[in-house]
Structure formats: C-alpha cells, structure tokens
Amino acid sequence: MSQHYEIEQSGVYNGRELTYTFTLDVLPVRNAKGAHAGSASLFSYVADVPEEERARRPVVFLFNGGPGAASAYLHLSGIGPKRVAVPTDLADSINPPYVVEDSPNSILDVADLVFMDPVNTGFGRLLPDAAADDLYSVQGDARYFADLVCAWVTRQNRWDSPKYVLGESYGTHRAPFMVTALAGIKAVPFDGIILLGQALNVQETVERPGNVAGAVAGLPFKAATAWYHGVGAHDHAGVDAVVEAALEFAYGDFAAAMTRGSRLDEDERVKIAARLEYFTGVPAETYLRKRLWLSKGDFLKELLADSGRVLGRNDARYVSRAADTSAGEADIEPSFAHLAPAFNAGILRYLHGTLAVPTEEEYRVFDESAVARWDWSDAGSARFMQMGKPSPFHVYPYPARLTQYLKQVPRARLFIGTGHYDSLTTVGAVEHLLRQYDLPLERVTDRRYPAGHMMYTDPESLRMLDDDLRAFVSA
C-alpha cells in the first residue's frame, strides 16, 4: 500500500523566491500489536536550500482534528504554499469555480512543512477486516502518528532538524500525546507545540448546567461576538479591548456571582444581569429568567433573534436565516456551510488536477466512522475514580500531557492561537488552561485573531498567523 510521488514546484513566499519539492507518501499504519492495518498519507513541502541551511531548517508537522478529519483545511490554509481564496466580505458566497491560489505569506520561507492525514482519510485506507480498533483511540492514534513522523524523518534524514507539531481542534489532543510518545520510547524531542483552536480542556469548560468554569470561559467569546455585530460593549475601540474587559469581569464579579448561585442576593443578581447585557447584547431580563446562565449555543440563537438570524458556531461573524423548526428544518451552521464546499472541492482540484497525483483513490476529506468508533477511555488514569466501563468519573486531565512534555523537555515552547469569534474553542478556555495547569508561562506564546475556529480563512488573520508562526519557529 506504500506510494511515493514527487514534483518540483516554485513560488515566492514572504518575499523569498523558492524552488521546493512537493511529495506524497502513502505509508503503512500498524496497530498496537504491529500488524499491518492500513495506510495514511503525508504531503510534504521541502525547500531546495543550501545544505548548511537545510541542516538547521525547522520541520513543522501539521494535522487537523475531528477525530477523523484529513488535513485538507490546514493544507489549503495558507500556512503552506497554497490557500483557498475566501472573500473578505463575509456576505459574499464562495461559488464555483473554487480558487486555490498561491499564499505569498506562507512560512515555507523559513520551515519545511508536512501535512498528515489519519488512517482511512486522504489517500490512506484501512485494510479489509483489519484489526484497527486501537487506531481509533487517543493513545493508539497518537502512537501511529508518532510512527509516521519517524518514518518521514528517516526517509528525509532530518533527525537533526528542529521539529514542531501543529494540531488544530482535536489535533490539539493528538499533539501532546504524540510528542510525549516520541520523546519517550523513540527519544525524538520536539522543539515546540502549536495549538490552533485548543480543545485540551473542553471537558472542563463545556457549558453544562452547574459548571461555573464553563460559564466563565464562554463570556469573552460572547462579548467579542456582540461587539462585532454592534449590539454590545459599544464603548470599546477594538475586539482585543473588549475581550480583556470581559475576561476581567468574567474572572471577577461574574465568577463570584456564579459560584454563589441561588444564594446570590437579588440586588446583586440584577447588577450582574445588567453587566451581562452590556457585554453580550442579550437583555438582562433573559439572564434573570435563566439565573444568569446562557450557553454559547443559546447565545448564538438569541443575539440576532429579533431579525430572524442565527450565528455560526465555528465562526460567529457568519449569519444565516434561522431554521424554521416548526416546518421540520434542521439547524444551520452558516460558517461551515459557507466554507466547506470551497475547501473540499479545492483539495480535490489541487491534488487530482494541479499536481496530477497518480492514484486510483479519490482524496477522502473525512472518515465518517471515526467519531462513532472513537475510544477516549485508553487515556484514563489510575489516579481517577473508576466505576463501570467507563464511568463518568473515569476522566483524564488531557492538559496534563502538555504540562508533562514541557517539563520533560525544558527547551520546548508552546504556541496557542485562538479566534475571537470561535464558539467551540474559546479565548476563555485558553485562559483557563493557562491559569490552572502549571504551564511554564515564560515559554508560552498566546495569540488571538479577529476570526473564528479556522482563523486562517480570514485573510488578515492569516497574515497575522503566518507572521506569528514564522517568528515562533525561527526563535
């Protein structure tokens, strides 16, 4: 099932003219017992540079999340040499023909890039009747990704190169588990971890009833979104100022009020509701009726309800007409509906058309079976109460793997990038992560962008992100 294909390309990135080699490698994937279970595809961009530069040139390994998502979105994000053309006016639809264009600010000028697809996505497939259950688990997934990294590094003879991993969404779980596996058994330390849309502490910051941490973490997102749509925090000049003010309120008076709950004095409850209306644009009466609790999902429906519109979960800058549930309409996710066709069609056109990759397989953007099959329990810890198989108390502190790695490799650094308008993985969740997990803050770079979950779909945010990543891997 192995396959290798390469083609020489060229372009100008951050003002530097480069010739580079695009390579597709379809590599075998083995289960925990060493049996061949399938294959996975890796796409690398390696610049043709002098040997003395090549020896010190960083390599960045990148993957998306899901679980079960191929690397298509990051591949065409503009971090690499190509990007999907996304209109700056969010009201403009992205219609065919979908354009894949050069990304002039790509970080290829300073680093080689390897985009990684999970098994059964991209050009990789599971073998018929393969014993593959462990590949669909937190530890098993990280293990075979570590194997793929080692295979690529060996083929390219890049053992001495600085190495970085970039994970997005669920990929922010995979990244610390993968690098700890590499640093342990395989003795391959990474110099840095890059998390875009970090989800490591999502179990703590989800807005389930009674979870004060979730309510606190969600507030800055709501304030940023209300400000963007012109219905909240009017006296702030920019979104960064809004978010800083919202964080101060969230971790101060709001957190104190929420922990008091039903024991909060009524006068204080009214004052807090008024502040929530100021920040989020949702009437104080709504907060009083809901005991100050308003989930992000409800907020996306409430904010522009008077005009019959809802906001996007992935990127709350996007709006669409609210679904008519009485007529049987399903909820709409306007940002994903806007962007997904362009990325899905774009990766197919780029690989099968522009690069003419010789394969009988069609590129698979998502493994539909992955989410249903995913086993989170293999990341469990004996230090946690276990009841049943598994119980609600069999919970692993996923951020602890990140802390462990940064303590294990003292030179390693961490980069976190978050979109202000991302309701899934929020600025507040990052703040919670940095406050609660004993991370070495002097080695952490925390950046925020005026966009959503896939911040690179916004042209200005992409420019900022590329500049930040370039500085991070060049340090």
PDB file of C-alpha atoms in Angstrom, residues 273-408:
ATOM      1  CA  ALA A 273     -27.513  40.772  34.673  1.00  0.00           C
ATOM      2  CA  ALA A 274     -27.106  44.418  33.643  1.00  0.00           C
ATOM      3  CA  ARG A 275     -23.374  43.920  33.149  1.00  0.00           C
ATOM      4  CA  LEU A 276     -24.048  40.794  31.093  1.00  0.00           C
ATOM      5  CA  GLU A 277     -26.428  42.776  28.901  1.00  0.00           C
ATOM      6  CA  TYR A 278     -23.733  45.427  28.430  1.00  0.00           C
ATOM      7  CA  PHE A 279     -21.128  42.872  27.353  1.00  0.00           C
ATOM      8  CA  THR A 280     -23.256  40.421  25.363  1.00  0.00           C
ATOM      9  CA  GLY A 281     -26.176  42.445  23.990  1.00  0.00           C
ATOM     10  CA  VAL A 282     -28.693  39.910  25.335  1.00  0.00           C
ATOM     11  CA  PRO A 283     -31.364  41.613  27.520  1.00  0.00           C
ATOM     12  CA  ALA A 284     -30.861  41.494  31.275  1.00  0.00           C
ATOM     13  CA  GLU A 285     -34.384  40.058  31.591  1.00  0.00           C
ATOM     14  CA  THR A 286     -33.207  36.965  29.718  1.00  0.00           C
ATOM     15  CA  TYR A 287     -30.348  36.449  32.150  1.00  0.00           C
ATOM     16  CA  LEU A 288     -32.589  36.973  35.167  1.00  0.00           C
ATOM     17  CA  ARG A 289     -35.074  34.442  33.813  1.00  0.00           C
ATOM     18  CA  LYS A 290     -32.238  31.936  33.295  1.00  0.00           C
ATOM     19  CA  ARG A 291     -30.492  32.544  36.657  1.00  0.00           C
ATOM     20  CA  LEU A 292     -27.607  34.216  34.761  1.00  0.00           C
ATOM     21  CA  TRP A 293     -26.931  31.039  32.748  1.00  0.00           C
ATOM     22  CA  LEU A 294     -26.864  31.356  28.954  1.00  0.00           C
ATOM     23  CA  SER A 295     -24.978  28.742  26.955  1.00  0.00           C
ATOM     24  CA  LYS A 296     -22.975  29.657  23.883  1.00  0.00           C
ATOM     25  CA  GLY A 297     -25.430  27.673  21.763  1.00  0.00           C
ATOM     26  CA  ASP A 298     -28.386  29.642  23.107  1.00  0.00           C
ATOM     27  CA  PHE A 299     -26.448  32.886  22.719  1.00  0.00           C
ATOM     28  CA  LEU A 300     -25.881  32.186  19.006  1.00  0.00           C
ATOM     29  CA  LYS A 301     -29.641  31.921  18.583  1.00  0.00           C
ATOM     30  CA  GLU A 302     -30.600  34.779  20.915  1.00  0.00           C
ATOM     31  CA  LEU A 303     -28.299  37.586  19.804  1.00  0.00           C
ATOM     32  CA  LEU A 304     -29.967  38.389  16.464  1.00  0.00           C
ATOM     33  CA  ALA A 305     -33.264  36.580  17.087  1.00  0.00           C
ATOM     34  CA  ASP A 306     -35.278  39.784  16.540  1.00  0.00           C
ATOM     35  CA  SER A 307     -34.133  39.796  12.919  1.00  0.00           C
ATOM     36  CA  GLY A 308     -34.661  36.044  12.469  1.00  0.00           C
ATOM     37  CA  ARG A 309     -30.971  35.228  12.152  1.00  0.00           C
ATOM     38  CA  VAL A 310     -28.535  32.854  13.838  1.00  0.00           C
ATOM     39  CA  LEU A 311     -24.743  32.955  14.148  1.00  0.00           C
ATOM     40  CA  GLY A 312     -22.132  30.376  13.164  1.00  0.00           C
ATOM     41  CA  ARG A 313     -20.639  28.037  15.758  1.00  0.00           C
ATOM     42  CA  ASN A 314     -17.275  27.785  14.010  1.00  0.00           C
ATOM     43  CA  ASP A 315     -17.180  31.499  13.239  1.00  0.00           C
ATOM     44  CA  ALA A 316     -19.826  33.742  14.778  1.00  0.00           C
ATOM     45  CA  ARG A 317     -19.168  36.507  12.272  1.00  0.00           C
ATOM     46  CA  TYR A 318     -21.227  34.481   9.791  1.00  0.00           C
ATOM     47  CA  VAL A 319     -25.019  34.724   9.942  1.00  0.00           C
ATOM     48  CA  SER A 320     -27.902  32.962   8.240  1.00  0.00           C
ATOM     49  CA  ARG A 321     -31.660  32.818   8.415  1.00  0.00           C
ATOM     50  CA  ALA A 322     -32.806  30.870  11.457  1.00  0.00           C
ATOM     51  CA  ALA A 323     -34.210  27.417  10.751  1.00  0.00           C
ATOM     52  CA  ASP A 324     -37.973  27.011  10.898  1.00  0.00           C
ATOM     53  CA  THR A 325     -38.123  24.070  13.270  1.00  0.00           C
ATOM     54  CA  SER A 326     -41.925  24.018  13.092  1.00  0.00           C
ATOM     55  CA  ALA A 327     -41.537  23.129   9.401  1.00  0.00           C
ATOM     56  CA  GLY A 328     -39.001  20.417  10.173  1.00  0.00           C
ATOM     57  CA  GLU A 329     -35.936  22.408   9.136  1.00  0.00           C
ATOM     58  CA  ALA A 330     -32.635  21.444  10.746  1.00  0.00           C
ATOM     59  CA  ASP A 331     -30.371  23.969  12.427  1.00  0.00           C
ATOM     60  CA  ILE A 332     -27.944  25.676  10.070  1.00  0.00           C
ATOM     61  CA  GLU A 333     -24.221  26.200  10.708  1.00  0.00           C
ATOM     62  CA  PRO A 334     -23.608  29.210   8.462  1.00  0.00           C
ATOM     63  CA  SER A 335     -19.811  29.413   8.682  1.00  0.00           C
ATOM     64  CA  PHE A 336     -19.203  25.745   7.852  1.00  0.00           C
ATOM     65  CA  ALA A 337     -21.834  25.800   5.110  1.00  0.00           C
ATOM     66  CA  HIS A 338     -20.056  28.813   3.630  1.00  0.00           C
ATOM     67  CA  LEU A 339     -16.508  27.443   3.754  1.00  0.00           C
ATOM     68  CA  ALA A 340     -16.656  23.639   3.498  1.00  0.00           C
ATOM     69  CA  PRO A 341     -17.545  23.336  -0.209  1.00  0.00           C
ATOM     70  CA  ALA A 342     -14.608  25.517  -1.215  1.00  0.00           C
ATOM     71  CA  PHE A 343     -12.069  23.537   0.844  1.00  0.00           C
ATOM     72  CA  ASN A 344     -13.483  20.151  -0.142  1.00  0.00           C
ATOM     73  CA  ALA A 345     -13.546  20.976  -3.842  1.00  0.00           C
ATOM     74  CA  GLY A 346     -10.267  22.873  -3.593  1.00  0.00           C
ATOM     75  CA  ILE A 347      -8.238  19.960  -2.215  1.00  0.00           C
ATOM     76  CA  LEU A 348      -9.626  17.620  -4.871  1.00  0.00           C
ATOM     77  CA  ARG A 349      -8.860  20.037  -7.695  1.00  0.00           C
ATOM     78  CA  TYR A 350      -5.377  20.805  -6.330  1.00  0.00           C
ATOM     79  CA  LEU A 351      -4.253  17.207  -5.789  1.00  0.00           C
ATOM     80  CA  HIS A 352      -6.006  15.443  -8.643  1.00  0.00           C
ATOM     81  CA  GLY A 353      -5.795  18.342 -11.100  1.00  0.00           C
ATOM     82  CA  THR A 354      -2.957  20.800 -10.498  1.00  0.00           C
ATOM     83  CA  LEU A 355      -0.482  18.246  -9.109  1.00  0.00           C
ATOM     84  CA  ALA A 356      -1.878  15.285 -11.091  1.00  0.00           C
ATOM     85  CA  VAL A 357      -1.227  12.879  -8.213  1.00  0.00           C
ATOM     86  CA  PRO A 358      -1.265   9.392  -9.780  1.00  0.00           C
ATOM     87  CA  THR A 359      -3.635   7.362  -7.632  1.00  0.00           C
ATOM     88  CA  GLU A 360      -6.748   5.295  -8.110  1.00  0.00           C
ATOM     89  CA  GLU A 361      -8.122   6.540  -4.786  1.00  0.00           C
ATOM     90  CA  GLU A 362     -10.094   9.759  -4.523  1.00  0.00           C
ATOM     91  CA  TYR A 363      -8.938  12.017  -1.725  1.00  0.00           C
ATOM     92  CA  ARG A 364     -11.160  11.419   1.324  1.00  0.00           C
ATOM     93  CA  VAL A 365     -11.715  14.537   3.455  1.00  0.00           C
ATOM     94  CA  PHE A 366     -13.326  12.791   6.431  1.00  0.00           C
ATOM     95  CA  ASP A 367     -13.576   9.292   7.876  1.00  0.00           C
ATOM     96  CA  GLU A 368     -17.274   9.078   8.669  1.00  0.00           C
ATOM     97  CA  SER A 369     -16.779   6.172  11.074  1.00  0.00           C
ATOM     98  CA  ALA A 370     -14.143   7.791  13.280  1.00  0.00           C
ATOM     99  CA  VAL A 371     -16.268   9.796  15.725  1.00  0.00           C
ATOM    100  CA  ALA A 372     -18.617   6.892  16.433  1.00  0.00           C
ATOM    101  CA  ARG A 373     -15.727   4.463  16.914  1.00  0.00           C
ATOM    102  CA  TRP A 374     -13.514   6.751  18.986  1.00  0.00           C
ATOM    103  CA  ASP A 375     -12.394   5.372  22.343  1.00  0.00           C
ATOM    104  CA  TRP A 376     -11.398   8.011  24.865  1.00  0.00           C
ATOM    105  CA  SER A 377     -11.000   5.575  27.770  1.00  0.00           C
ATOM    106  CA  ASP A 378      -7.473   4.437  26.903  1.00  0.00           C
ATOM    107  CA  ALA A 379      -6.241   7.845  28.087  1.00  0.00           C
ATOM    108  CA  GLY A 380      -7.534   7.103  31.578  1.00  0.00           C
ATOM    109  CA  SER A 381      -5.507   7.296  34.757  1.00  0.00           C
ATOM    110  CA  ALA A 382      -5.495   5.171  37.885  1.00  0.00           C
ATOM    111  CA  ARG A 383      -5.422   8.384  39.894  1.00  0.00           C
ATOM    112  CA  PHE A 384      -9.072   8.955  38.984  1.00  0.00           C
ATOM    113  CA  MET A 385     -12.117   7.190  40.375  1.00  0.00           C
ATOM    114  CA  GLN A 386     -13.269   4.389  38.071  1.00  0.00           C
ATOM    115  CA  MET A 387     -16.737   2.885  38.217  1.00  0.00           C
ATOM    116  CA  GLY A 388     -18.028   0.769  35.385  1.00  0.00           C
ATOM    117  CA  LYS A 389     -16.729   0.722  31.834  1.00  0.00           C
ATOM    118  CA  PRO A 390     -16.150   3.644  31.648  1.00  0.00           C
ATOM    119  CA  SER A 391     -17.852   5.714  34.328  1.00  0.00           C
ATOM    120  CA  PRO A 392     -18.400   9.499  34.330  1.00  0.00           C
ATOM    121  CA  PHE A 393     -15.519   9.674  36.816  1.00  0.00           C
ATOM    122  CA  HIS A 394     -13.034   7.913  34.557  1.00  0.00           C
ATOM    123  CA  VAL A 395     -11.733  11.202  33.261  1.00  0.00           C
ATOM    124  CA  TYR A 396      -8.214  12.040  32.145  1.00  0.00           C
ATOM    125  CA  PRO A 397      -6.785  15.564  32.527  1.00  0.00           C
ATOM    126  CA  TYR A 398      -5.685  15.888  28.913  1.00  0.00           C
ATOM    127  CA  PRO A 399      -3.791  19.146  29.563  1.00  0.00           C
ATOM    128  CA  ALA A 400      -1.545  17.236  31.968  1.00  0.00           C
ATOM    129  CA  ARG A 401       0.161  15.620  28.964  1.00  0.00           C
ATOM    130  CA  LEU A 402       1.036  19.091  27.730  1.00  0.00           C
ATOM    131  CA  THR A 403       2.441  20.142  31.101  1.00  0.00           C
ATOM    132  CA  GLN A 404       4.335  16.853  31.348  1.00  0.00           C
ATOM    133  CA  TYR A 405       6.005  17.389  27.994  1.00  0.00           C
ATOM    134  CA  LEU A 406       7.036  20.971  28.674  1.00  0.00           C
ATOM    135  CA  LYS A 407       8.596  19.864  31.966  1.00  0.00           C
ATOM    136  CA  GLN A 408      10.211  16.838  30.323  1.00  0.00           C
TER     137      GLN A 408
END
